Amino acid sequence: MPYKTPPCPRPRVTRWGTFYPKPYTAWKKQAEADIRKLVTAQYAGRVSVFIECVEAPPKSDSKKQRQDQLTSGWPRGDIDNLGKSVLDAMTGVGDWVDDSQGVRKVAEKRYGHADRTLIRVEFA
């Protein structure tokens, strides 16, 4: 996906129901639409998922700070929540029917020159 993956936020609970914030819901709908274009069939067995979340350094930082972040820094956001966002977007429309089929998840986050999320799925 050629855009930044947001960490999965906590659902908001009100007396009218439970919901996720609008920016996350909009990202998830866009990601699901992009995944539908790429996936031709779903697999019912066990799967392993490899996720790499790449984020560009903030534009507000100086050139030196951005260069330092590319070599030794890492983006903000909990790696578990980044992975959960990807798994939630792929469940039902991706390579598997339910995310309980996952037997292994490897996730990485790092700074790069452009925002993108790389996903590789292996079938067991």
Short mmCIF file of C-alpha atoms in Angstrom, two decimals:
data_model
loop_
_atom_site.label_atom_id
_atom_site.label_comp_id
_atom_site.label_asym_id
_atom_site.label_seq_id
_atom_site.Cartn_x
_atom_site.Cartn_y
_atom_site.Cartn_z
CA MET A 1 0.00 0.00 0.00
CA PRO A 2 1.58 3.31 -1.02
CA TYR A 3 0.49 5.25 2.04
CA LYS A 4 1.15 5.43 5.76
CA THR A 5 -0.53 2.77 7.90
CA PRO A 6 -2.01 4.24 11.07
CA PRO A 7 -1.82 2.34 14.35
CA CYS A 8 -5.14 0.73 15.24
CA PRO A 9 -6.76 3.01 17.86
CA ARG A 10 -8.93 1.92 20.75
CA PRO A 11 -12.59 1.77 19.84
CA ARG A 12 -14.70 4.58 21.27
CA VAL A 13 -17.61 3.44 23.42
CA THR A 14 -20.70 5.57 23.90
CA ARG A 15 -24.22 4.82 24.99
CA TRP A 16 -25.15 4.63 21.28
CA GLY A 17 -22.57 2.01 20.38
CA THR A 18 -18.91 1.26 19.75
CA PHE A 19 -16.98 2.81 16.86
CA TYR A 20 -13.49 3.66 15.62
CA PRO A 21 -12.40 7.26 14.87
CA LYS A 22 -13.30 8.53 11.38
CA PRO A 23 -9.71 8.87 10.04
CA TYR A 24 -8.99 5.21 10.87
CA THR A 25 -12.30 4.05 9.37
CA ALA A 26 -11.58 6.01 6.16
CA TRP A 27 -8.07 4.49 5.93
CA LYS A 28 -9.45 0.99 6.49
CA LYS A 29 -12.08 1.39 3.73
CA GLN A 30 -9.42 2.62 1.28
CA ALA A 31 -7.05 -0.23 2.23
CA GLU A 32 -9.83 -2.82 1.80
CA ALA A 33 -10.62 -1.44 -1.66
CA ASP A 34 -6.95 -1.62 -2.66
CA ILE A 35 -6.64 -5.17 -1.32
CA ARG A 36 -9.74 -6.30 -3.26
CA LYS A 37 -8.02 -5.19 -6.48
CA LEU A 38 -4.97 -7.37 -5.75
CA VAL A 39 -6.42 -10.56 -4.26
CA THR A 40 -8.06 -13.11 -6.55
CA ALA A 41 -8.83 -15.97 -4.12
CA GLN A 42 -8.99 -16.62 -0.39
CA TYR A 43 -7.15 -19.38 1.44
CA ALA A 44 -8.81 -21.38 4.25
CA GLY A 45 -5.64 -22.87 5.83
CA ARG A 46 -2.91 -21.52 8.09
CA VAL A 47 -1.06 -18.37 7.03
CA SER A 48 2.09 -16.48 8.01
CA VAL A 49 2.10 -12.70 7.53
CA PHE A 50 5.16 -10.45 7.15
CA ILE A 51 4.48 -6.72 7.50
CA GLU A 52 6.91 -3.85 6.89
CA CYS A 53 5.65 -0.35 7.70
CA VAL A 54 7.86 2.37 6.21
CA GLU A 55 7.30 6.00 7.14
CA ALA A 56 8.97 9.17 5.85
CA PRO A 57 10.56 11.33 8.57
CA PRO A 58 8.51 14.40 9.56
CA LYS A 59 8.97 17.40 7.25
CA SER A 60 9.15 19.66 10.31
CA ASP A 61 12.51 18.16 11.32
CA SER A 62 15.78 19.60 10.01
CA LYS A 63 17.64 17.90 7.15
CA LYS A 64 20.20 16.55 9.60
CA GLN A 65 17.51 15.15 11.89
CA ARG A 66 15.75 13.50 8.93
CA GLN A 67 19.03 11.95 7.75
CA ASP A 68 19.77 10.67 11.25
CA GLN A 69 16.29 9.15 11.49
CA LEU A 70 16.76 7.32 8.19
CA THR A 71 19.85 5.58 9.55
CA SER A 72 19.14 5.04 13.23
CA GLY A 73 15.63 6.17 14.18
CA TRP A 74 12.24 4.50 14.20
CA PRO A 75 8.74 5.92 13.80
CA ARG A 76 6.29 6.43 16.60
CA GLY A 77 3.43 4.02 17.05
CA ASP A 78 3.11 0.64 18.67
CA ILE A 79 4.21 -2.19 16.35
CA ASP A 80 1.33 -4.38 17.58
CA ASN A 81 -1.22 -1.74 16.62
CA LEU A 82 0.36 -1.21 13.19
CA GLY A 83 0.16 -4.95 12.54
CA LYS A 84 -3.43 -5.09 13.81
CA SER A 85 -4.44 -2.36 11.36
CA VAL A 86 -3.10 -4.39 8.44
CA LEU A 87 -4.66 -7.65 9.65
CA ASP A 88 -8.03 -5.96 10.21
CA ALA A 89 -7.99 -4.48 6.70
CA MET A 90 -7.13 -7.86 5.12
CA THR A 91 -9.64 -9.99 7.07
CA GLY A 92 -12.49 -11.05 4.83
CA VAL A 93 -11.17 -9.27 1.72
CA GLY A 94 -7.53 -10.37 1.75
CA ASP A 95 -5.81 -13.69 1.33
CA TRP A 96 -7.62 -15.31 4.28
CA VAL A 97 -11.16 -15.61 5.54
CA ASP A 98 -10.51 -14.90 9.24
CA ASP A 99 -7.47 -13.55 11.08
CA SER A 100 -7.57 -16.54 13.44
CA GLN A 101 -5.89 -18.46 10.57
CA GLY A 102 -2.68 -16.60 11.27
CA VAL A 103 -0.03 -18.75 12.93
CA ARG A 104 2.88 -16.32 12.59
CA LYS A 105 3.16 -12.55 12.28
CA VAL A 106 6.44 -10.72 11.73
CA ALA A 107 6.21 -6.93 11.79
CA GLU A 108 8.80 -4.21 11.27
CA LYS A 109 8.60 -0.42 11.35
CA ARG A 110 11.27 1.93 10.08
CA TYR A 111 11.89 5.27 8.46
CA GLY A 112 12.31 5.44 4.70
CA HIS A 113 12.11 7.95 1.87
CA ALA A 114 8.36 7.48 1.29
CA ASP A 115 5.34 6.15 3.19
CA ARG A 116 4.40 2.58 2.27
CA THR A 117 3.36 -0.73 3.76
CA LEU A 118 4.70 -3.99 2.36
CA ILE A 119 2.80 -7.20 3.08
CA ARG A 120 3.86 -10.76 2.26
CA VAL A 121 1.63 -13.73 3.01
CA GLU A 122 2.88 -17.33 3.08
CA PHE A 123 0.50 -20.26 3.10
CA ALA A 124 1.29 -23.25 5.31
#
